[in-house]
Tab-separated table of C-alpha atoms in Angstrom:
chain	number	residue	atom	x	y	z
O	1	UNK	CA	124.783	73.132	74.119
O	2	UNK	CA	128.016	75.857	74.560
O	3	UNK	CA	125.751	78.626	75.313
O	4	UNK	CA	124.086	76.374	77.764
O	5	UNK	CA	126.992	75.469	79.537
O	6	UNK	CA	128.098	78.776	79.147
O	7	UNK	CA	124.945	79.850	81.037
O	8	UNK	CA	125.264	77.217	83.535
O	9	UNK	CA	128.954	77.996	84.795
O	10	UNK	CA	127.723	81.938	84.697
O	11	UNK	CA	125.183	81.715	87.596
O	12	UNK	CA	126.132	78.596	89.174
O	13	UNK	CA	129.585	78.487	89.483
O	14	UNK	CA	131.346	82.010	89.288
O	15	UNK	CA	132.637	83.678	92.078
O	16	UNK	CA	130.336	85.238	93.484
O	17	UNK	CA	132.212	88.747	93.709
O	18	UNK	CA	133.025	88.485	89.760
O	19	UNK	CA	129.258	87.452	88.827
O	20	UNK	CA	128.149	90.074	90.709
O	21	UNK	CA	130.001	93.100	89.122
O	22	UNK	CA	129.444	91.348	85.723
O	23	UNK	CA	126.154	91.449	86.507
O	24	UNK	CA	125.430	94.885	87.549
O	25	UNK	CA	127.925	97.083	86.368
O	26	UNK	CA	126.416	96.840	82.731
O	27	UNK	CA	122.802	96.967	84.156
O	28	UNK	CA	123.832	100.617	86.350
O	29	UNK	CA	125.067	101.875	83.007
O	30	UNK	CA	121.758	100.525	80.856
O	31	UNK	CA	119.598	102.133	83.569
O	32	UNK	CA	121.191	104.933	84.343
O	33	UNK	CA	121.644	106.023	80.589
O	34	UNK	CA	118.320	104.809	79.251
O	35	UNK	CA	117.141	107.372	81.955
O	36	UNK	CA	118.688	110.179	79.741
O	37	UNK	CA	116.288	109.780	77.150
O	38	UNK	CA	113.446	111.113	79.625
O	39	UNK	CA	116.050	113.643	80.758
O	40	UNK	CA	116.284	114.417	77.540
O	41	UNK	CA	112.530	115.034	77.190
O	42	UNK	CA	112.633	117.693	80.330
O	43	UNK	CA	116.070	119.141	78.876
O	44	UNK	CA	114.377	120.277	75.788
O	45	UNK	CA	110.791	120.672	76.278
O	46	UNK	CA	111.709	123.091	79.528
O	47	UNK	CA	114.695	124.914	77.918
O	48	UNK	CA	112.489	124.812	74.193
O	49	UNK	CA	108.785	124.838	74.510
O	50	UNK	CA	108.636	126.031	78.410
O	51	UNK	CA	107.065	125.147	82.035
O	52	UNK	CA	103.563	124.626	80.777
O	53	UNK	CA	105.193	121.370	78.973
O	54	UNK	CA	106.802	120.426	81.236
O	55	UNK	CA	104.192	120.038	83.517
O	56	UNK	CA	102.133	118.594	81.088
O	57	UNK	CA	104.473	115.901	80.683
O	58	UNK	CA	104.561	115.352	84.360
O	59	UNK	CA	100.649	115.165	84.937
O	60	UNK	CA	100.147	112.570	82.150
O	61	UNK	CA	103.463	110.568	82.710
O	62	UNK	CA	101.899	108.700	86.043
O	63	UNK	CA	99.295	107.197	83.302
O	64	UNK	CA	102.277	106.459	80.648
O	65	UNK	CA	103.672	104.213	83.607
O	66	UNK	CA	100.168	102.376	84.514
O	67	UNK	CA	99.779	101.709	80.809
O	68	UNK	CA	103.646	99.878	81.300
O	69	UNK	CA	102.104	98.303	84.582
O	70	UNK	CA	100.627	95.130	83.494
O	71	UNK	CA	103.273	94.424	81.280
O	72	UNK	CA	105.618	94.661	83.506
O	73	UNK	CA	104.237	92.253	85.961
O	74	UNK	CA	104.164	89.843	83.123
O	75	UNK	CA	107.517	90.179	82.008
O	76	UNK	CA	109.248	90.110	86.043
O	77	UNK	CA	106.596	87.066	87.070
O	78	UNK	CA	107.619	85.302	83.817
O	79	UNK	CA	111.374	85.645	84.025
O	80	UNK	CA	111.242	84.632	88.081
O	81	UNK	CA	109.660	81.625	86.808
O	82	UNK	CA	112.146	81.166	84.162
O	83	UNK	CA	115.325	81.596	86.109
O	84	UNK	CA	114.173	79.087	88.704
O	85	UNK	CA	113.503	76.389	85.579
O	86	UNK	CA	117.205	77.385	83.861
O	87	UNK	CA	118.052	76.660	87.501
O	88	UNK	CA	116.873	73.222	87.574
O	89	UNK	CA	118.007	72.854	84.143
O	90	UNK	CA	114.322	72.064	82.552
O	91	UNK	CA	115.125	74.926	79.395
O	92	UNK	CA	111.543	73.134	77.816
O	93	UNK	CA	109.576	74.361	80.622
O	94	UNK	CA	111.693	78.038	80.798
O	95	UNK	CA	111.019	78.196	76.841
O	96	UNK	CA	107.248	77.697	77.241
O	97	UNK	CA	106.634	80.326	79.766
O	98	UNK	CA	109.047	82.788	77.499
O	99	UNK	CA	107.087	82.331	74.371
O	100	UNK	CA	103.845	82.648	76.441
O	101	UNK	CA	105.043	85.563	78.449
O	102	UNK	CA	106.292	87.406	74.716
O	103	UNK	CA	102.182	86.679	73.141
O	104	UNK	CA	100.511	87.536	76.304
O	105	UNK	CA	102.209	90.874	76.417
O	106	UNK	CA	101.595	91.575	72.834
O	107	UNK	CA	98.264	91.499	73.337
O	108	UNK	CA	97.700	93.638	76.335
O	109	UNK	CA	100.041	95.782	74.517
O	110	UNK	CA	97.570	96.425	71.468
O	111	UNK	CA	94.444	97.117	73.844
O	112	UNK	CA	96.633	99.652	76.285
O	113	UNK	CA	97.481	101.387	73.133
O	114	UNK	CA	93.857	101.758	71.771
O	115	UNK	CA	92.423	102.986	75.354
O	116	UNK	CA	95.189	105.221	75.735
O	117	UNK	CA	94.405	106.711	72.519
O	118	UNK	CA	90.971	107.287	72.601
O	119	UNK	CA	90.498	107.796	76.261
O	120	UNK	CA	93.607	110.292	76.935
O	121	UNK	CA	91.387	114.012	76.711
O	122	UNK	CA	88.727	112.525	79.686
O	123	UNK	CA	91.748	111.310	81.345
O	124	UNK	CA	93.549	114.853	81.018
O	125	UNK	CA	90.509	116.549	82.098
O	126	UNK	CA	90.284	114.105	85.651
O	127	UNK	CA	93.478	115.155	86.240
O	128	UNK	CA	92.362	118.617	86.323
O	129	UNK	CA	94.281	120.319	83.606
O	130	UNK	CA	93.017	123.209	81.522
O	131	UNK	CA	94.139	124.860	78.322
O	132	UNK	CA	97.426	124.747	76.944
O	133	UNK	CA	98.711	121.966	79.436
O	134	UNK	CA	95.500	119.894	78.769
O	135	UNK	CA	96.218	119.739	75.135
O	136	UNK	CA	99.711	119.501	75.021
O	137	UNK	CA	99.152	116.612	77.910
O	138	UNK	CA	97.053	114.897	75.677
O	139	UNK	CA	99.419	114.908	72.508
O	140	UNK	CA	102.217	113.567	74.156
O	141	UNK	CA	100.451	110.925	75.380
O	142	UNK	CA	98.172	109.890	72.221
O	143	UNK	CA	102.025	109.426	70.656
O	144	UNK	CA	103.352	106.745	73.444
O	145	UNK	CA	99.639	105.116	73.142
O	146	UNK	CA	100.221	104.954	68.879
O	147	UNK	CA	103.678	102.807	69.453
O	148	UNK	CA	102.139	100.644	72.267
O	149	UNK	CA	102.604	97.126	70.668
O	150	UNK	CA	106.508	98.264	70.241
O	151	UNK	CA	106.899	99.823	73.519
O	152	UNK	CA	105.554	97.635	76.093
O	153	UNK	CA	107.724	94.451	74.803
O	154	UNK	CA	111.019	96.556	74.972
O	155	UNK	CA	111.258	96.153	79.211
O	156	UNK	CA	109.736	92.526	79.175
O	157	UNK	CA	112.961	91.756	75.932
O	158	UNK	CA	115.649	93.598	78.023
O	159	UNK	CA	114.989	91.228	81.179
O	160	UNK	CA	114.984	88.337	79.114
O	161	UNK	CA	118.161	89.098	77.148
O	162	UNK	CA	120.225	89.469	80.771
O	163	UNK	CA	118.475	86.106	81.964
O	164	UNK	CA	120.297	84.387	79.057
O	165	UNK	CA	123.382	86.235	80.261
O	166	UNK	CA	123.837	88.747	77.678
O	167	UNK	CA	124.300	91.117	80.284
O	168	UNK	CA	126.719	93.471	77.522
O	169	UNK	CA	124.405	93.361	74.623
O	170	UNK	CA	121.771	94.388	76.883
O	171	UNK	CA	123.857	97.550	77.998
O	172	UNK	CA	124.556	98.442	74.493
O	173	UNK	CA	121.511	98.071	73.277
O	174	UNK	CA	120.092	100.594	76.123
O	175	UNK	CA	123.042	103.038	75.661
O	176	UNK	CA	122.205	103.458	71.474
O	177	UNK	CA	118.535	103.581	72.617
O	178	UNK	CA	119.492	106.742	74.780
O	179	UNK	CA	121.986	108.147	72.508
O	180	UNK	CA	119.411	107.623	69.550
O	181	UNK	CA	116.496	110.132	71.772
O	182	UNK	CA	118.805	112.532	72.918
O	183	UNK	CA	120.018	113.536	69.053
O	184	UNK	CA	116.301	113.100	68.030
O	185	UNK	CA	115.399	115.121	70.637
O	186	UNK	CA	118.012	117.512	69.769
O	187	UNK	CA	116.754	117.328	65.889
O	188	UNK	CA	112.751	117.550	67.051
O	189	UNK	CA	112.338	119.946	69.615
O	190	UNK	CA	115.625	122.073	69.347
O	191	UNK	CA	115.856	122.371	65.764
O	192	UNK	CA	112.624	122.053	63.861
O	193	UNK	CA	110.743	123.270	66.986
O	194	UNK	CA	107.649	120.805	66.599
O	195	UNK	CA	106.256	120.859	69.896
O	196	UNK	CA	105.847	118.451	73.124
O	197	UNK	CA	104.659	115.678	70.964
O	198	UNK	CA	107.900	115.378	69.014
O	199	UNK	CA	109.509	114.504	72.675
O	200	UNK	CA	107.530	111.645	72.576
O	201	UNK	CA	107.729	110.826	69.581
O	202	UNK	CA	111.915	110.531	69.929
O	203	UNK	CA	111.387	108.551	72.514
O	204	UNK	CA	109.127	106.262	70.876
O	205	UNK	CA	110.949	105.778	67.542
O	206	UNK	CA	114.117	104.615	69.873
O	207	UNK	CA	112.026	102.285	72.193
O	208	UNK	CA	110.422	100.539	68.987
O	209	UNK	CA	114.144	100.307	67.538
O	210	UNK	CA	115.301	99.070	70.694
O	211	UNK	CA	112.837	96.417	70.542
O	212	UNK	CA	113.393	94.775	67.558
O	213	UNK	CA	117.167	94.467	68.641
O	214	UNK	CA	116.324	93.074	71.451
O	215	UNK	CA	113.884	90.205	70.039
O	216	UNK	CA	116.691	88.990	67.194
O	217	UNK	CA	119.071	87.129	69.306
O	218	UNK	CA	115.848	84.931	70.168
O	219	UNK	CA	114.585	84.775	66.502
O	220	UNK	CA	118.090	83.782	65.346
O	221	UNK	CA	118.473	81.323	68.297
O	222	UNK	CA	121.226	79.885	70.093
O	223	UNK	CA	120.052	80.895	73.083
O	224	UNK	CA	118.681	79.375	76.565
O	225	UNK	CA	115.370	80.657	75.386
O	226	UNK	CA	113.978	80.423	72.393
O	227	UNK	CA	110.269	80.551	70.738
O	228	UNK	CA	107.982	77.894	70.955
O	229	UNK	CA	104.285	77.129	70.946
O	230	UNK	CA	103.496	77.377	74.755
O	231	UNK	CA	100.264	76.964	76.530
O	232	UNK	CA	100.581	76.964	80.196
O	233	UNK	CA	98.150	75.642	82.913
O	234	UNK	CA	96.033	78.419	84.635
O	235	UNK	CA	97.879	77.165	88.075
O	236	UNK	CA	101.332	78.659	86.132
O	237	UNK	CA	99.701	81.518	84.765
O	238	UNK	CA	98.724	82.546	88.260
O	239	UNK	CA	102.154	82.097	89.497
O	240	UNK	CA	103.590	84.158	87.229
O	241	UNK	CA	100.908	86.736	87.931
O	242	UNK	CA	101.545	86.653	91.863
O	243	UNK	CA	105.913	86.864	91.544
O	244	UNK	CA	105.194	90.032	89.113
O	245	UNK	CA	102.960	91.464	91.245
O	246	UNK	CA	104.768	93.452	93.374
O	247	UNK	CA	106.153	95.127	90.106
O	248	UNK	CA	102.883	95.983	89.135
O	249	UNK	CA	101.730	97.470	92.237
O	250	UNK	CA	105.045	99.127	92.511
O	251	UNK	CA	104.057	100.999	89.518
O	252	UNK	CA	100.610	101.621	90.227
O	253	UNK	CA	101.137	102.634	93.537
O	254	UNK	CA	104.061	104.925	92.066
O	255	UNK	CA	101.745	106.730	89.323
O	256	UNK	CA	98.854	106.990	91.708
O	257	UNK	CA	101.387	108.416	94.358
O	258	UNK	CA	102.445	111.110	91.391
O	259	UNK	CA	98.965	111.838	91.094
O	260	UNK	CA	98.782	112.528	95.112
O	261	UNK	CA	101.814	114.859	94.899
O	262	UNK	CA	100.457	116.998	91.833
O	263	UNK	CA	97.279	117.401	93.470
O	264	UNK	CA	98.874	118.469	96.682
O	265	UNK	CA	101.366	120.900	94.678
O	266	UNK	CA	98.544	122.812	92.476
O	267	UNK	CA	96.820	123.313	95.685
O	268	UNK	CA	99.889	124.525	97.425
O	269	UNK	CA	101.533	126.038	94.883
O	270	UNK	CA	100.148	126.054	91.500
O	271	UNK	CA	101.551	125.155	87.821
O	272	UNK	CA	105.211	126.789	89.133
O	273	UNK	CA	105.069	124.002	92.050
O	274	UNK	CA	104.329	121.197	89.393
O	275	UNK	CA	106.938	122.237	87.518
O	276	UNK	CA	109.286	122.310	90.269
O	277	UNK	CA	108.331	118.786	91.212
O	278	UNK	CA	108.677	117.770	87.572
O	279	UNK	CA	112.398	119.283	87.701
O	280	UNK	CA	112.889	116.473	90.752
O	281	UNK	CA	111.266	113.557	89.448
O	282	UNK	CA	113.572	114.039	86.034
O	283	UNK	CA	116.541	114.013	88.083
O	284	UNK	CA	115.062	111.311	90.531
O	285	UNK	CA	114.641	108.878	87.758
O	286	UNK	CA	118.135	108.454	87.278
O	287	UNK	CA	118.980	107.298	91.097
O	288	UNK	CA	115.690	105.291	91.011
O	289	UNK	CA	116.669	103.714	87.468
O	290	UNK	CA	120.068	103.103	88.579
O	291	UNK	CA	118.728	101.390	92.215
O	292	UNK	CA	116.580	99.614	89.988
O	293	UNK	CA	119.119	98.338	87.701
O	294	UNK	CA	120.580	97.180	90.433
O	295	UNK	CA	118.414	94.784	92.167
O	296	UNK	CA	116.822	93.664	88.954
O	297	UNK	CA	120.367	92.715	87.152
O	298	UNK	CA	120.822	90.689	90.162
O	299	UNK	CA	117.370	88.679	89.643
O	300	UNK	CA	118.431	85.583	86.820
O	301	UNK	CA	121.259	84.791	89.414
O	302	UNK	CA	119.354	85.033	92.390
O	303	UNK	CA	116.671	83.101	90.950
O	304	UNK	CA	118.753	80.708	89.090
O	305	UNK	CA	120.066	79.579	92.627
O	306	UNK	CA	117.126	79.542	94.427
O	307	UNK	CA	116.215	77.056	91.721
O	308	UNK	CA	119.668	75.309	91.750
O	309	UNK	CA	119.159	75.810	96.027
O	310	UNK	CA	122.305	77.124	96.443
O	311	UNK	CA	121.757	79.347	99.568
O	312	UNK	CA	125.375	80.374	100.352
O	313	UNK	CA	125.740	82.086	96.932
O	314	UNK	CA	122.136	84.104	97.214
O	315	UNK	CA	123.218	85.170	100.314
O	316	UNK	CA	126.669	86.406	99.203
O	317	UNK	CA	125.387	88.095	95.760
O	318	UNK	CA	122.394	90.120	97.574
O	319	UNK	CA	124.815	91.168	100.594
O	320	UNK	CA	126.778	92.536	97.726
O	321	UNK	CA	123.859	94.044	96.251
O	322	UNK	CA	122.615	95.819	99.579
O	323	UNK	CA	126.339	97.335	100.360
O	324	UNK	CA	126.641	99.393	96.820
O	325	UNK	CA	122.859	100.407	96.911
O	326	UNK	CA	124.016	102.116	100.536
O	327	UNK	CA	126.930	103.486	98.731
O	328	UNK	CA	125.103	104.871	95.745
O	329	UNK	CA	122.414	106.685	97.214
O	330	UNK	CA	124.519	108.565	100.079
O	331	UNK	CA	126.790	109.683	97.279
O	332	UNK	CA	123.729	110.765	94.920
O	333	UNK	CA	122.206	112.374	98.009
O	334	UNK	CA	125.450	114.545	99.122
O	335	UNK	CA	126.181	115.402	95.143
O	336	UNK	CA	122.119	116.879	94.823
O	337	UNK	CA	123.308	119.037	98.064
O	338	UNK	CA	126.515	119.824	96.444
O	339	UNK	CA	125.497	120.821	92.769
O	340	UNK	CA	121.316	121.033	93.060
O	341	UNK	CA	121.510	124.414	91.066
O	342	UNK	CA	123.365	123.705	87.997
O	343	UNK	CA	121.421	120.374	88.119
O	344	UNK	CA	117.642	122.216	88.096
O	345	UNK	CA	118.720	124.794	86.224
O	346	UNK	CA	119.445	122.562	82.910
O	347	UNK	CA	115.289	122.158	82.780
O	348	UNK	CA	114.349	125.216	83.275
O	349	UNK	CA	114.385	128.445	80.393
O	350	UNK	CA	116.536	131.253	82.054
O	351	UNK	CA	114.786	134.747	83.511
O	352	UNK	CA	113.012	132.196	85.868
O	353	UNK	CA	114.742	132.826	89.268
O	354	UNK	CA	111.501	131.566	91.424
O	355	UNK	CA	111.430	128.468	89.621
O	356	UNK	CA	114.943	127.604	89.834
O	357	UNK	CA	114.993	128.627	93.257
O	358	UNK	CA	111.657	126.491	94.326
O	359	UNK	CA	113.195	123.429	92.515
O	360	UNK	CA	116.465	123.604	93.887
O	361	UNK	CA	115.188	123.777	97.372
O	362	UNK	CA	112.767	121.266	96.385
O	363	UNK	CA	115.427	118.954	94.974
O	364	UNK	CA	117.599	118.828	98.271
O	365	UNK	CA	114.942	118.251	101.039
O	366	UNK	CA	113.449	115.178	98.664
O	367	UNK	CA	117.031	114.047	98.100
O	368	UNK	CA	117.067	112.950	101.723
O	369	UNK	CA	114.857	110.264	101.041
O	370	UNK	CA	117.864	108.493	99.431
O	371	UNK	CA	119.131	107.832	102.769
O	372	UNK	CA	116.780	105.094	103.188
O	373	UNK	CA	115.378	104.368	99.403
O	374	UNK	CA	117.804	102.500	98.716
O	375	UNK	CA	116.435	99.253	101.177
O	376	UNK	CA	113.160	99.075	100.326
O	377	UNK	CA	113.827	99.252	96.131
O	378	UNK	CA	116.898	96.515	96.694
O	379	UNK	CA	114.963	94.154	99.001
O	380	UNK	CA	111.660	94.263	97.040
O	381	UNK	CA	113.570	93.244	94.138
O	382	UNK	CA	115.206	90.332	96.380
O	383	UNK	CA	112.188	89.092	97.530
O	384	UNK	CA	110.663	88.745	93.683
O	385	UNK	CA	113.930	86.828	92.973
O	386	UNK	CA	113.510	83.919	96.082
O	387	UNK	CA	109.886	83.559	94.925
O	388	UNK	CA	108.771	85.417	97.870
O	389	UNK	CA	105.477	87.724	95.945
O	390	UNK	CA	103.545	88.702	99.402
O	391	UNK	CA	107.166	90.084	100.653
O	392	UNK	CA	107.662	92.305	97.716
O	393	UNK	CA	103.945	93.237	97.087
O	394	UNK	CA	103.849	94.821	100.721
O	395	UNK	CA	106.984	96.702	100.569
O	396	UNK	CA	106.325	97.650	97.339
O	397	UNK	CA	103.355	99.235	97.750
O	398	UNK	CA	103.779	100.868	101.380
O	399	UNK	CA	107.310	102.649	100.032
O	400	UNK	CA	105.739	103.507	96.819
O	401	UNK	CA	101.848	104.768	97.824
O	402	UNK	CA	100.910	103.890	101.243
O	403	UNK	CA	103.525	105.642	103.469
O	404	UNK	CA	103.682	108.700	101.169
O	405	UNK	CA	99.855	108.683	100.923
O	406	UNK	CA	100.154	109.385	104.764
O	407	UNK	CA	102.908	111.770	104.824
O	408	UNK	CA	100.612	113.616	102.564
O	409	UNK	CA	97.821	114.088	104.688
O	410	UNK	CA	99.821	114.993	107.586
O	411	UNK	CA	103.098	117.279	107.100
O	412	UNK	CA	101.687	119.535	104.477
O	413	UNK	CA	99.332	120.556	107.145
O	414	UNK	CA	102.239	121.134	109.599
O	415	UNK	CA	104.792	122.424	107.067
O	416	UNK	CA	102.974	123.387	104.312
O	417	UNK	CA	105.178	123.300	100.756
O	418	UNK	CA	107.820	122.019	102.398
O	419	UNK	CA	105.657	119.282	103.697
O	420	UNK	CA	105.222	117.694	100.358
O	421	UNK	CA	108.998	117.568	99.469
O	422	UNK	CA	109.491	116.106	102.538
O	423	UNK	CA	107.079	113.320	102.252
O	424	UNK	CA	109.154	111.087	100.577
O	425	UNK	CA	111.991	110.671	103.094
O	426	UNK	CA	109.612	110.191	105.960
O	427	UNK	CA	107.761	107.502	103.860
O	428	UNK	CA	110.845	105.689	102.584
O	429	UNK	CA	112.573	105.952	106.496
O	430	UNK	CA	109.582	104.138	107.533
O	431	UNK	CA	110.199	101.817	104.343
O	432	UNK	CA	113.324	100.927	105.489
O	433	UNK	CA	112.356	99.602	108.947
O	434	UNK	CA	109.146	97.424	107.236
O	435	UNK	CA	112.140	96.022	104.831
O	436	UNK	CA	114.374	95.070	107.597
O	437	UNK	CA	111.739	93.133	109.433
O	438	UNK	CA	110.767	91.166	106.454
O	439	UNK	CA	114.464	90.273	105.441
O	440	UNK	CA	114.824	88.981	108.576
O	441	UNK	CA	112.101	86.792	107.972
O	442	UNK	CA	112.836	85.569	104.492
O	443	UNK	CA	116.819	84.542	105.597
O	444	UNK	CA	115.454	82.509	108.570
O	445	UNK	CA	112.800	80.913	105.846
O	446	UNK	CA	115.707	80.042	103.471
O	447	UNK	CA	117.866	78.721	106.175
O	448	UNK	CA	114.864	76.561	106.914
O	449	UNK	CA	113.941	75.789	103.243
O	450	UNK	CA	117.278	75.108	101.253
O	451	UNK	CA	119.933	72.839	102.988
O	452	UNK	CA	123.707	74.608	103.926
O	453	UNK	CA	125.938	73.699	100.957
O	454	UNK	CA	128.565	71.297	101.840
């Protein structure tokens, strides 16, 4: 009962600014440091194995992200419903949704692992890879497939920890996973020279360990959520999928978009351009992780207060997220223009001045997207948290696929390779306008549906 009272006091009564920083700062640290395990792959692979391996990882990474998409959909959708039930103080129903979702994610992860392992050669060929790049891509993808049952549950369990208010536990777990990954990358790739598959092995071992650490508080007990026998009604399952649909389609759309970018770059600049794009994506992953971490960190609090019908707290918390998102994004863009060359050089072997110059220019043009992308990312998380999956899905698909796809059809024809790098800034600017329009409708709906607090 003490844990439940602490949970209610944190999400329902703590001052908005204090709650905001209590949730956001650990999550930003967690997401930023977690992205380092991807960065570590890029640095060690680029420096010790070469540009072909860097291109191979970039080609299959969208497929790996697609494999996480279904589990992420369940994780996000269940997190919204769990938080709303906790806001209503229905702890039994919250635990039923939690338990059912964990089982469903594990079943899906086994299926994904089997498909990924046996279908990887054919999928890599469909992406247009040949020779050494193709063989390295298959090695990398198969390693992730082997560990899938312990990987796909990691991000879901991290969500559930934050729902229970264990934000610091989540943060330290992610920090240790990332540091462990960097150390193993240095050992496997840098010291032992085991090749591209060992970079994937380093990530998989650390994420698998993180999954075991994440599940322990729920096995031990004493949390607002606990494992119970649960079978949900079909309507409840459909609602769960609906709430997580924006996350699912955003992941799928981002992966498809990345493949479209790779295709355009192969046509315009060959593997050199794809390698430059991989450098951009590695650095971009840190920025996107921090922004996503900010939005997702407030989801439990927003959904809890939506369930508790506390409209004022919802507006107060979201306003703080939007302001911080804008500040982080603009500051990051300035840093990338100022320090583009030293950042890009981390991923590129010495003696490749053309690749370095191309990567720096691509990074600077692409970073213009940060002037606008924060709005779509943070707003989409807000719509998901307040049980508006249609708003979140429209915005997520628009920013991740539809608008970039339109940009790729137009801008490269006008500007050549520069048009590819400028596609995301143009798409994110258009998405920011869409986010503003949807936000007006969402605020009006909340004002009408939830009573004003006394």
